[in-house]
PDB file of N, CA and C in Angstrom:
ATOM      1  N   LEU Y 168      12.754   4.555 -12.825  1.00 64.00           N
ATOM      2  CA  LEU Y 168      13.911   3.706 -13.073  1.00 64.00           C
ATOM      3  C   LEU Y 168      13.556   2.235 -12.855  1.00 64.00           C
ATOM      4  N   MET Y 169      12.859   1.964 -11.741  1.00 65.00           N
ATOM      5  CA  MET Y 169      12.488   0.585 -11.442  1.00 65.00           C
ATOM      6  C   MET Y 169      11.506   0.053 -12.479  1.00 65.00           C
ATOM      7  N   THR Y 170      10.607   0.901 -12.943  1.00 65.00           N
ATOM      8  CA  THR Y 170       9.642   0.486 -13.954  1.00 65.00           C
ATOM      9  C   THR Y 170      10.345   0.118 -15.255  1.00 65.00           C
ATOM     10  N   ILE Y 171      11.328   0.905 -15.631  1.00 70.00           N
ATOM     11  CA  ILE Y 171      12.079   0.616 -16.855  1.00 70.00           C
ATOM     12  C   ILE Y 171      12.816  -0.708 -16.716  1.00 70.00           C
ATOM     13  N   LEU Y 172      13.426  -0.926 -15.552  1.00 70.00           N
ATOM     14  CA  LEU Y 172      14.145  -2.177 -15.304  1.00 70.00           C
ATOM     15  C   LEU Y 172      13.193  -3.366 -15.387  1.00 70.00           C
ATOM     16  N   LEU Y 173      12.035  -3.261 -14.742  1.00 68.00           N
ATOM     17  CA  LEU Y 173      11.062  -4.352 -14.798  1.00 68.00           C
ATOM     18  C   LEU Y 173      10.547  -4.575 -16.211  1.00 68.00           C
ATOM     19  N   ALA Y 174      10.335  -3.500 -16.942  1.00 68.00           N
ATOM     20  CA  ALA Y 174       9.849  -3.622 -18.316  1.00 68.00           C
ATOM     21  C   ALA Y 174      10.881  -4.312 -19.201  1.00 68.00           C
ATOM     22  N   LEU Y 175      12.162  -4.047 -18.964  1.00 71.00           N
ATOM     23  CA  LEU Y 175      13.211  -4.663 -19.774  1.00 71.00           C
ATOM     24  C   LEU Y 175      13.447  -6.124 -19.401  1.00 71.00           C
ATOM     25  N   LEU Y 176      13.296  -6.450 -18.113  1.00 68.00           N
ATOM     26  CA  LEU Y 176      13.608  -7.805 -17.653  1.00 68.00           C
ATOM     27  C   LEU Y 176      12.425  -8.769 -17.748  1.00 68.00           C
ATOM     28  N   GLY Y 177      11.213  -8.265 -17.698  1.00 72.00           N
ATOM     29  CA  GLY Y 177      10.056  -9.141 -17.689  1.00 72.00           C
ATOM     30  C   GLY Y 177       9.088  -8.784 -18.799  1.00 72.00           C
ATOM     31  N   SER Y 178       7.978  -9.487 -18.770  1.00 78.00           N
ATOM     32  CA  SER Y 178       6.956  -9.210 -19.776  1.00 78.00           C
ATOM     33  C   SER Y 178       6.040  -8.101 -19.287  1.00 78.00           C
ATOM     34  N   LEU Y 179       5.298  -7.537 -20.187  1.00 79.00           N
ATOM     35  CA  LEU Y 179       4.340  -6.499 -19.847  1.00 79.00           C
ATOM     36  C   LEU Y 179       3.267  -7.067 -18.912  1.00 79.00           C
ATOM     37  N   LYS Y 180       2.917  -8.323 -19.115  1.00 84.00           N
ATOM     38  CA  LYS Y 180       1.925  -8.984 -18.268  1.00 84.00           C
ATOM     39  C   LYS Y 180       2.417  -9.053 -16.819  1.00 84.00           C
ATOM     40  N   THR Y 181       3.683  -9.374 -16.621  1.00 84.00           N
ATOM     41  CA  THR Y 181       4.263  -9.443 -15.280  1.00 84.00           C
ATOM     42  C   THR Y 181       4.287  -8.065 -14.632  1.00 84.00           C
ATOM     43  N   LEU Y 182       4.697  -7.069 -15.378  1.00 83.00           N
ATOM     44  CA  LEU Y 182       4.736  -5.694 -14.878  1.00 83.00           C
ATOM     45  C   LEU Y 182       3.339  -5.220 -14.499  1.00 83.00           C
ATOM     46  N   ALA Y 183       2.353  -5.516 -15.340  1.00 87.00           N
ATOM     47  CA  ALA Y 183       0.972  -5.122 -15.053  1.00 87.00           C
ATOM     48  C   ALA Y 183       0.450  -5.848 -13.818  1.00 87.00           C
ATOM     49  N   GLY Y 184       0.804  -7.107 -13.659  1.00 90.00           N
ATOM     50  CA  GLY Y 184       0.374  -7.870 -12.491  1.00 90.00           C
ATOM     51  C   GLY Y 184       0.952  -7.317 -11.201  1.00 90.00           C
ATOM     52  N   ALA Y 185       2.238  -6.987 -11.213  1.00 90.00           N
ATOM     53  CA  ALA Y 185       2.876  -6.422 -10.032  1.00 90.00           C
ATOM     54  C   ALA Y 185       2.287  -5.056  -9.693  1.00 90.00           C
ATOM     55  N   THR Y 186       2.019  -4.264 -10.713  1.00 91.00           N
ATOM     56  CA  THR Y 186       1.401  -2.953 -10.501  1.00 91.00           C
ATOM     57  C   THR Y 186       0.011  -3.110  -9.908  1.00 91.00           C
ATOM     58  N   SER Y 187      -0.743  -4.065 -10.390  1.00 94.00           N
ATOM     59  CA  SER Y 187      -2.088  -4.313  -9.855  1.00 94.00           C
ATOM     60  C   SER Y 187      -2.029  -4.705  -8.387  1.00 94.00           C
ATOM     61  N   VAL Y 188      -1.091  -5.563  -8.043  1.00 95.00           N
ATOM     62  CA  VAL Y 188      -0.945  -5.976  -6.637  1.00 95.00           C
ATOM     63  C   VAL Y 188      -0.600  -4.770  -5.767  1.00 95.00           C
ATOM     64  N   LEU Y 189       0.325  -3.933  -6.235  1.00 95.00           N
ATOM     65  CA  LEU Y 189       0.705  -2.750  -5.453  1.00 95.00           C
ATOM     66  C   LEU Y 189      -0.488  -1.807  -5.277  1.00 95.00           C
ATOM     67  N   ILE Y 190      -1.281  -1.621  -6.301  1.00 96.00           N
ATOM     68  CA  ILE Y 190      -2.464  -0.756  -6.189  1.00 96.00           C
ATOM     69  C   ILE Y 190      -3.476  -1.359  -5.221  1.00 96.00           C
ATOM     70  N   LEU Y 191      -3.663  -2.666  -5.266  1.00 96.00           N
ATOM     71  CA  LEU Y 191      -4.570  -3.320  -4.323  1.00 96.00           C
ATOM     72  C   LEU Y 191      -4.080  -3.179  -2.883  1.00 96.00           C
ATOM     73  N   VAL Y 192      -2.769  -3.227  -2.684  1.00 96.00           N
ATOM     74  CA  VAL Y 192      -2.213  -3.025  -1.342  1.00 96.00           C
ATOM     75  C   VAL Y 192      -2.505  -1.603  -0.859  1.00 96.00           C
ATOM     76  N   VAL Y 193      -2.353  -0.634  -1.744  1.00 96.00           N
ATOM     77  CA  VAL Y 193      -2.661   0.761  -1.379  1.00 96.00           C
ATOM     78  C   VAL Y 193      -4.142   0.902  -1.042  1.00 96.00           C
ATOM     79  N   PHE Y 194      -5.021   0.287  -1.832  1.00 96.00           N
ATOM     80  CA  PHE Y 194      -6.460   0.339  -1.546  1.00 96.00           C
ATOM     81  C   PHE Y 194      -6.760  -0.316  -0.200  1.00 96.00           C
ATOM     82  N   ALA Y 195      -6.110  -1.439   0.089  1.00 96.00           N
ATOM     83  CA  ALA Y 195      -6.327  -2.122   1.366  1.00 96.00           C
ATOM     84  C   ALA Y 195      -5.889  -1.233   2.528  1.00 96.00           C
ATOM     85  N   MET Y 196      -4.741  -0.573   2.387  1.00 95.00           N
ATOM     86  CA  MET Y 196      -4.274   0.327   3.451  1.00 95.00           C
ATOM     87  C   MET Y 196      -5.232   1.497   3.627  1.00 95.00           C
ATOM     88  N   THR Y 197      -5.807   1.986   2.539  1.00 94.00           N
ATOM     89  CA  THR Y 197      -6.781   3.069   2.624  1.00 94.00           C
ATOM     90  C   THR Y 197      -8.020   2.626   3.383  1.00 94.00           C
ATOM     91  N   ASN Y 198      -8.488   1.420   3.124  1.00 94.00           N
ATOM     92  CA  ASN Y 198      -9.665   0.914   3.827  1.00 94.00           C
ATOM     93  C   ASN Y 198      -9.380   0.682   5.306  1.00 94.00           C
ATOM     94  N   VAL Y 199      -8.207   0.181   5.624  1.00 95.00           N
ATOM     95  CA  VAL Y 199      -7.831   0.015   7.034  1.00 95.00           C
ATOM     96  C   VAL Y 199      -7.772   1.384   7.712  1.00 95.00           C
ATOM     97  N   SER Y 200      -7.215   2.366   7.029  1.00 92.00           N
ATOM     98  CA  SER Y 200      -7.141   3.729   7.580  1.00 92.00           C
ATOM     99  C   SER Y 200      -8.530   4.299   7.817  1.00 92.00           C
ATOM    100  N   LEU Y 201      -9.432   4.074   6.887  1.00 90.00           N
ATOM    101  CA  LEU Y 201     -10.797   4.561   7.042  1.00 90.00           C
ATOM    102  C   LEU Y 201     -11.463   3.934   8.263  1.00 90.00           C
ATOM    103  N   LEU Y 202     -11.262   2.642   8.459  1.00 90.00           N
ATOM    104  CA  LEU Y 202     -11.817   1.979   9.638  1.00 90.00           C
ATOM    105  C   LEU Y 202     -11.213   2.538  10.922  1.00 90.00           C
ATOM    106  N   LYS Y 203      -9.918   2.787  10.902  1.00 91.00           N
ATOM    107  CA  LYS Y 203      -9.233   3.320  12.083  1.00 91.00           C
ATOM    108  C   LYS Y 203      -9.734   4.726  12.410  1.00 91.00           C
ATOM    109  N   VAL Y 204      -9.821   5.583  11.409  1.00 88.00           N
ATOM    110  CA  VAL Y 204     -10.286   6.956  11.623  1.00 88.00           C
ATOM    111  C   VAL Y 204     -11.731   6.955  12.121  1.00 88.00           C
ATOM    112  N   ALA Y 205     -12.567   6.097  11.549  1.00 84.00           N
ATOM    113  CA  ALA Y 205     -13.966   6.033  11.972  1.00 84.00           C
ATOM    114  C   ALA Y 205     -14.088   5.569  13.418  1.00 84.00           C
ATOM    115  N   THR Y 206     -13.151   4.756  13.869  1.00 85.00           N
ATOM    116  CA  THR Y 206     -13.170   4.281  15.246  1.00 85.00           C
ATOM    117  C   THR Y 206     -12.644   5.337  16.209  1.00 85.00           C
ATOM    118  N   VAL Y 207     -11.557   6.005  15.832  1.00 87.00           N
ATOM    119  CA  VAL Y 207     -10.908   6.974  16.716  1.00 87.00           C
ATOM    120  C   VAL Y 207     -11.713   8.266  16.822  1.00 87.00           C
ATOM    121  N   SER Y 208     -12.176   8.786  15.697  1.00 83.00           N
ATOM    122  CA  SER Y 208     -12.909  10.058  15.724  1.00 83.00           C
ATOM    123  C   SER Y 208     -14.133   9.977  14.813  1.00 83.00           C
ATOM    124  N   PRO Y 209     -15.204   9.384  15.311  1.00 76.00           N
ATOM    125  CA  PRO Y 209     -16.408   9.271  14.473  1.00 76.00           C
ATOM    126  C   PRO Y 209     -17.016  10.638  14.171  1.00 76.00           C
ATOM    127  N   ARG Y 210     -17.489  10.801  12.953  1.00 74.00           N
ATOM    128  CA  ARG Y 210     -18.085  12.079  12.514  1.00 74.00           C
ATOM    129  C   ARG Y 210     -19.597  12.002  12.664  1.00 74.00           C
ATOM    130  N   THR Y 211     -20.157  13.100  13.069  1.00 73.00           N
ATOM    131  CA  THR Y 211     -21.615  13.167  13.164  1.00 73.00           C
ATOM    132  C   THR Y 211     -22.210  13.974  12.023  1.00 73.00           C
ATOM    133  N   ALA Y 212     -21.383  14.729  11.314  1.00 77.00           N
ATOM    134  CA  ALA Y 212     -21.868  15.539  10.191  1.00 77.00           C
ATOM    135  C   ALA Y 212     -20.955  15.334   8.998  1.00 77.00           C
ATOM    136  N   GLY Y 213     -21.429  15.724   7.850  1.00 78.00           N
ATOM    137  CA  GLY Y 213     -20.616  15.598   6.641  1.00 78.00           C
ATOM    138  C   GLY Y 213     -20.774  14.229   5.996  1.00 78.00           C
ATOM    139  N   PHE Y 214     -19.847  13.908   5.122  1.00 78.00           N
ATOM    140  CA  PHE Y 214     -19.892  12.646   4.381  1.00 78.00           C
ATOM    141  C   PHE Y 214     -19.517  11.490   5.298  1.00 78.00           C
ATOM    142  N   ARG Y 215     -20.368  10.494   5.360  1.00 80.00           N
ATOM    143  CA  ARG Y 215     -20.093   9.311   6.175  1.00 80.00           C
ATOM    144  C   ARG Y 215     -20.264   8.062   5.323  1.00 80.00           C
ATOM    145  N   VAL Y 216     -19.493   7.058   5.642  1.00 82.00           N
ATOM    146  CA  VAL Y 216     -19.560   5.789   4.931  1.00 82.00           C
ATOM    147  C   VAL Y 216     -19.972   4.720   5.939  1.00 82.00           C
ATOM    148  N   PRO Y 217     -20.956   3.901   5.602  1.00 87.00           N
ATOM    149  CA  PRO Y 217     -21.298   2.810   6.521  1.00 87.00           C
ATOM    150  C   PRO Y 217     -20.089   1.899   6.737  1.00 87.00           C
ATOM    151  N   ARG Y 218     -19.932   1.400   7.937  1.00 88.00           N
ATOM    152  CA  ARG Y 218     -18.750   0.626   8.293  1.00 88.00           C
ATOM    153  C   ARG Y 218     -18.568  -0.620   7.435  1.00 88.00           C
ATOM    154  N   PHE Y 219     -19.656  -1.206   6.948  1.00 92.00           N
ATOM    155  CA  PHE Y 219     -19.526  -2.436   6.167  1.00 92.00           C
ATOM    156  C   PHE Y 219     -18.868  -2.188   4.806  1.00 92.00           C
ATOM    157  N   VAL Y 220     -18.905  -0.964   4.296  1.00 93.00           N
ATOM    158  CA  VAL Y 220     -18.340  -0.676   2.972  1.00 93.00           C
ATOM    159  C   VAL Y 220     -16.819  -0.885   2.962  1.00 93.00           C
ATOM    160  N   PRO Y 221     -16.042  -0.252   3.870  1.00 92.00           N
ATOM    161  CA  PRO Y 221     -14.599  -0.527   3.844  1.00 92.00           C
ATOM    162  C   PRO Y 221     -14.254  -1.963   4.233  1.00 92.00           C
ATOM    163  N   VAL Y 222     -15.100  -2.593   5.054  1.00 95.00           N
ATOM    164  CA  VAL Y 222     -14.842  -3.998   5.404  1.00 95.00           C
ATOM    165  C   VAL Y 222     -14.981  -4.873   4.163  1.00 95.00           C
ATOM    166  N   LEU Y 223     -16.064  -4.682   3.404  1.00 97.00           N
ATOM    167  CA  LEU Y 223     -16.246  -5.453   2.170  1.00 97.00           C
ATOM    168  C   LEU Y 223     -15.146  -5.154   1.150  1.00 97.00           C
ATOM    169  N   ALA Y 224     -14.768  -3.890   1.056  1.00 96.00           N
ATOM    170  CA  ALA Y 224     -13.700  -3.518   0.127  1.00 96.00           C
ATOM    171  C   ALA Y 224     -12.378  -4.166   0.522  1.00 96.00           C
ATOM    172  N   LEU Y 225     -12.110  -4.215   1.819  1.00 96.00           N
ATOM    173  CA  LEU Y 225     -10.881  -4.846   2.308  1.00 96.00           C
ATOM    174  C   LEU Y 225     -10.878  -6.342   1.989  1.00 96.00           C
ATOM    175  N   ILE Y 226     -12.007  -6.992   2.193  1.00 96.00           N
ATOM    176  CA  ILE Y 226     -12.117  -8.418   1.856  1.00 96.00           C
ATOM    177  C   ILE Y 226     -11.889  -8.629   0.357  1.00 96.00           C
ATOM    178  N   ALA Y 227     -12.491  -7.771  -0.461  1.00 96.00           N
ATOM    179  CA  ALA Y 227     -12.312  -7.885  -1.916  1.00 96.00           C
ATOM    180  C   ALA Y 227     -10.854  -7.652  -2.304  1.00 96.00           C
ATOM    181  N   ASN Y 228     -10.199  -6.673  -1.669  1.00 96.00           N
ATOM    182  CA  ASN Y 228      -8.789  -6.414  -1.967  1.00 96.00           C
ATOM    183  C   ASN Y 228      -7.934  -7.642  -1.671  1.00 96.00           C
ATOM    184  N   PHE Y 229      -8.121  -8.215  -0.485  1.00 95.00           N
ATOM    185  CA  PHE Y 229      -7.319  -9.388  -0.123  1.00 95.00           C
ATOM    186  C   PHE Y 229      -7.625 -10.584  -1.022  1.00 95.00           C
ATOM    187  N   ALA Y 230      -8.890 -10.743  -1.400  1.00 96.00           N
ATOM    188  CA  ALA Y 230      -9.246 -11.844  -2.306  1.00 96.00           C
ATOM    189  C   ALA Y 230      -8.547 -11.692  -3.651  1.00 96.00           C
ATOM    190  N   LEU Y 231      -8.486 -10.468  -4.157  1.00 96.00           N
ATOM    191  CA  LEU Y 231      -7.819 -10.243  -5.446  1.00 96.00           C
ATOM    192  C   LEU Y 231      -6.302 -10.388  -5.327  1.00 96.00           C
ATOM    193  N   ILE Y 232      -5.743  -9.990  -4.196  1.00 95.00           N
ATOM    194  CA  ILE Y 232      -4.301 -10.152  -4.000  1.00 95.00           C
ATOM    195  C   ILE Y 232      -3.944 -11.632  -3.933  1.00 95.00           C
ATOM    196  N   VAL Y 233      -4.770 -12.416  -3.245  1.00 95.00           N
ATOM    197  CA  VAL Y 233      -4.489 -13.852  -3.076  1.00 95.00           C
ATOM    198  C   VAL Y 233      -4.479 -14.590  -4.410  1.00 95.00           C
ATOM    199  N   VAL Y 234      -5.327 -14.194  -5.336  1.00 95.00           N
ATOM    200  CA  VAL Y 234      -5.391 -14.907  -6.619  1.00 95.00           C
ATOM    201  C   VAL Y 234      -4.437 -14.341  -7.664  1.00 95.00           C
ATOM    202  N   ALA Y 235      -3.643 -13.352  -7.292  1.00 93.00           N
ATOM    203  CA  ALA Y 235      -2.662 -12.793  -8.234  1.00 93.00           C
ATOM    204  C   ALA Y 235      -1.568 -13.829  -8.512  1.00 93.00           C
ATOM    205  N   PRO Y 236      -0.979 -13.773  -9.691  1.00 91.00           N
ATOM    206  CA  PRO Y 236       0.107 -14.706 -10.008  1.00 91.00           C
ATOM    207  C   PRO Y 236       1.275 -14.561  -9.020  1.00 91.00           C
ATOM    208  N   GLY Y 237       1.913 -15.675  -8.724  1.00 91.00           N
ATOM    209  CA  GLY Y 237       3.003 -15.686  -7.751  1.00 91.00           C
ATOM    210  C   GLY Y 237       4.125 -14.728  -8.086  1.00 91.00           C
ATOM    211  N   VAL Y 238       4.491 -14.633  -9.348  1.00 90.00           N
ATOM    212  CA  VAL Y 238       5.585 -13.744  -9.731  1.00 90.00           C
ATOM    213  C   VAL Y 238       5.212 -12.289  -9.468  1.00 90.00           C
ATOM    214  N   SER Y 239       3.939 -11.951  -9.650  1.00 90.00           N
ATOM    215  CA  SER Y 239       3.490 -10.583  -9.365  1.00 90.00           C
ATOM    216  C   SER Y 239       3.586 -10.293  -7.875  1.00 90.00           C
ATOM    217  N   LEU Y 240       3.233 -11.277  -7.057  1.00 93.00           N
ATOM    218  CA  LEU Y 240       3.323 -11.112  -5.602  1.00 93.00           C
ATOM    219  C   LEU Y 240       4.775 -10.949  -5.155  1.00 93.00           C
ATOM    220  N   VAL Y 241       5.661 -11.723  -5.756  1.00 92.00           N
ATOM    221  CA  VAL Y 241       7.081 -11.640  -5.391  1.00 92.00           C
ATOM    222  C   VAL Y 241       7.648 -10.274  -5.772  1.00 92.00           C
ATOM    223  N   ILE Y 242       7.352  -9.812  -6.967  1.00 89.00           N
ATOM    224  CA  ILE Y 242       7.857  -8.507  -7.410  1.00 89.00           C
ATOM    225  C   ILE Y 242       7.281  -7.393  -6.542  1.00 89.00           C
ATOM    226  N   ALA Y 243       5.969  -7.430  -6.292  1.00 91.00           N
ATOM    227  CA  ALA Y 243       5.339  -6.402  -5.467  1.00 91.00           C
ATOM    228  C   ALA Y 243       5.908  -6.441  -4.049  1.00 91.00           C
ATOM    229  N   GLY Y 244       6.071  -7.629  -3.493  1.00 93.00           N
ATOM    230  CA  GLY Y 244       6.659  -7.757  -2.155  1.00 93.00           C
ATOM    231  C   GLY Y 244       8.078  -7.227  -2.109  1.00 93.00           C
ATOM    232  N   GLY Y 245       8.835  -7.505  -3.155  1.00 90.00           N
ATOM    233  CA  GLY Y 245      10.207  -6.991  -3.226  1.00 90.00           C
ATOM    234  C   GLY Y 245      10.244  -5.475  -3.297  1.00 90.00           C
ATOM    235  N   LEU Y 246       9.339  -4.895  -4.063  1.00 88.00           N
ATOM    236  CA  LEU Y 246       9.292  -3.434  -4.163  1.00 88.00           C
ATOM    237  C   LEU Y 246       8.865  -2.800  -2.840  1.00 88.00           C
ATOM    238  N   ILE Y 247       7.923  -3.431  -2.160  1.00 93.00           N
ATOM    239  CA  ILE Y 247       7.508  -2.926  -0.848  1.00 93.00           C
ATOM    240  C   ILE Y 247       8.669  -3.022   0.136  1.00 93.00           C
ATOM    241  N   ALA Y 248       9.372  -4.147   0.132  1.00 94.00           N
ATOM    242  CA  ALA Y 248      10.529  -4.309   1.018  1.00 94.00           C
ATOM    243  C   ALA Y 248      11.605  -3.279   0.692  1.00 94.00           C
ATOM    244  N   LEU Y 249      11.839  -3.040  -0.586  1.00 90.00           N
ATOM    245  CA  LEU Y 249      12.811  -2.029  -0.997  1.00 90.00           C
ATOM    246  C   LEU Y 249      12.397  -0.654  -0.477  1.00 90.00           C
ATOM    247  N   GLY Y 250      11.110  -0.364  -0.539  1.00 92.00           N
ATOM    248  CA  GLY Y 250      10.613   0.906  -0.017  1.00 92.00           C
ATOM    249  C   GLY Y 250      10.876   1.046   1.474  1.00 92.00           C
ATOM    250  N   PHE Y 251      10.679  -0.032   2.239  1.00 94.00           N
ATOM    251  CA  PHE Y 251      10.962   0.008   3.671  1.00 94.00           C
ATOM    252  C   PHE Y 251      12.445   0.227   3.939  1.00 94.00           C
ATOM    253  N   VAL Y 252      13.294  -0.419   3.141  1.00 95.00           N
ATOM    254  CA  VAL Y 252      14.748  -0.255   3.311  1.00 95.00           C
ATOM    255  C   VAL Y 252      15.160   1.178   3.014  1.00 95.00           C
ATOM    256  N   VAL Y 253      14.679   1.731   1.915  1.00 93.00           N
ATOM    257  CA  VAL Y 253      15.010   3.115   1.569  1.00 93.00           C
ATOM    258  C   VAL Y 253      14.520   4.068   2.656  1.00 93.00           C
ATOM    259  N   HIS Y 254      13.320   3.835   3.159  1.00 94.00           N
ATOM    260  CA  HIS Y 254      12.782   4.677   4.230  1.00 94.00           C
ATOM    261  C   HIS Y 254      13.661   4.592   5.484  1.00 94.00           C
ATOM    262  N   ALA Y 255      14.073   3.386   5.854  1.00 95.00           N
ATOM    263  CA  ALA Y 255      14.907   3.212   7.042  1.00 95.00           C
ATOM    264  C   ALA Y 255      16.260   3.901   6.875  1.00 95.00           C
ATOM    265  N   VAL Y 256      16.854   3.787   5.700  1.00 95.00           N
ATOM    266  CA  VAL Y 256      18.151   4.422   5.449  1.00 95.00           C
ATOM    267  C   VAL Y 256      18.013   5.941   5.515  1.00 95.00           C
ATOM    268  N   LEU Y 257      17.010   6.481   4.861  1.00 94.00           N
ATOM    269  CA  LEU Y 257      16.816   7.935   4.881  1.00 94.00           C
ATOM    270  C   LEU Y 257      16.502   8.437   6.286  1.00 94.00           C
ATOM    271  N   ARG Y 258      15.735   7.682   7.018  1.00 92.00           N
ATOM    272  CA  ARG Y 258      15.419   8.068   8.398  1.00 92.00           C
ATOM    273  C   ARG Y 258      16.664   8.038   9.270  1.00 92.00           C
ATOM    274  N   ALA Y 259      17.507   7.038   9.076  1.00 92.00           N
ATOM    275  CA  ALA Y 259      18.745   6.943   9.850  1.00 92.00           C
ATOM    276  C   ALA Y 259      19.693   8.094   9.512  1.00 92.00           C
ATOM    277  N   GLN Y 260      19.699   8.513   8.260  1.00 90.00           N
ATOM    278  CA  GLN Y 260      20.552   9.632   7.867  1.00 90.00           C
ATOM    279  C   GLN Y 260      20.063  10.944   8.459  1.00 90.00           C
ATOM    280  N   ARG Y 261      18.756  11.092   8.621  1.00 87.00           N
ATOM    281  CA  ARG Y 261      18.204  12.320   9.180  1.00 87.00           C
ATOM    282  C   ARG Y 261      18.272  12.354  10.695  1.00 87.00           C
ATOM    283  N   ALA Y 262      18.405  11.232  11.348  1.00 77.00           N
ATOM    284  CA  ALA Y 262      18.399  11.173  12.810  1.00 77.00           C
ATOM    285  C   ALA Y 262      19.481  12.041  13.436  1.00 77.00           C
ATOM    286  N   PRO Y 263      20.733  12.018  12.973  1.00 74.00           N
ATOM    287  CA  PRO Y 263      21.749  12.903  13.574  1.00 74.00           C
ATOM    288  C   PRO Y 263      21.415  14.388  13.384  1.00 74.00           C
ATOM    289  N   GLU Y 264      20.814  14.742  12.264  1.00 70.00           N
ATOM    290  CA  GLU Y 264      20.447  16.134  12.007  1.00 70.00           C
ATOM    291  C   GLU Y 264      19.382  16.606  12.997  1.00 70.00           C
ATOM    292  N   GLN Y 265      18.466  15.745  13.350  1.00 68.00           N
ATOM    293  CA  GLN Y 265      17.367  16.114  14.236  1.00 68.00           C
ATOM    294  C   GLN Y 265      17.809  16.199  15.677  1.00 68.00           C
ATOM    295  N   THR Y 266      18.868  15.500  16.062  1.00 62.00           N
ATOM    296  CA  THR Y 266      19.345  15.552  17.447  1.00 62.00           C
ATOM    297  C   THR Y 266      20.298  16.726  17.661  1.00 62.00           C
ATOM    298  N   GLY Y 267      20.691  17.372  16.596  1.00 58.00           N
ATOM    299  CA  GLY Y 267      21.543  18.549  16.716  1.00 58.00           C
ATOM    300  C   GLY Y 267      23.030  18.251  16.721  1.00 58.00           C
ATOM    301  N   THR Y 268      23.424  17.042  16.365  1.00 53.00           N
ATOM    302  CA  THR Y 268      24.856  16.713  16.331  1.00 53.00           C
ATOM    303  C   THR Y 268      25.409  16.816  14.939  1.00 53.00           C
TER     304      THR Y 268
END
């Protein structure tokens, strides 16, 4: 629904820019998670990634986000904020159910 609204109100270039920013944010969160997991529970066997790889990827993600067009950043930020609001509302609605009232 939100994609259709953005497609109708803006240009395809704006929609693509906002989508790119959102994907870069997801990649950045993945790299932060990888660093956190590697710190909390380091693996001695299996697939391992040198620590500099997610650090470099995180730097590249932030560099690409910084040079994104302002309108793309505003739209992506608005969608992220909307996601937090929806999450908070749904969590508040479930809270009485979990307490047994």
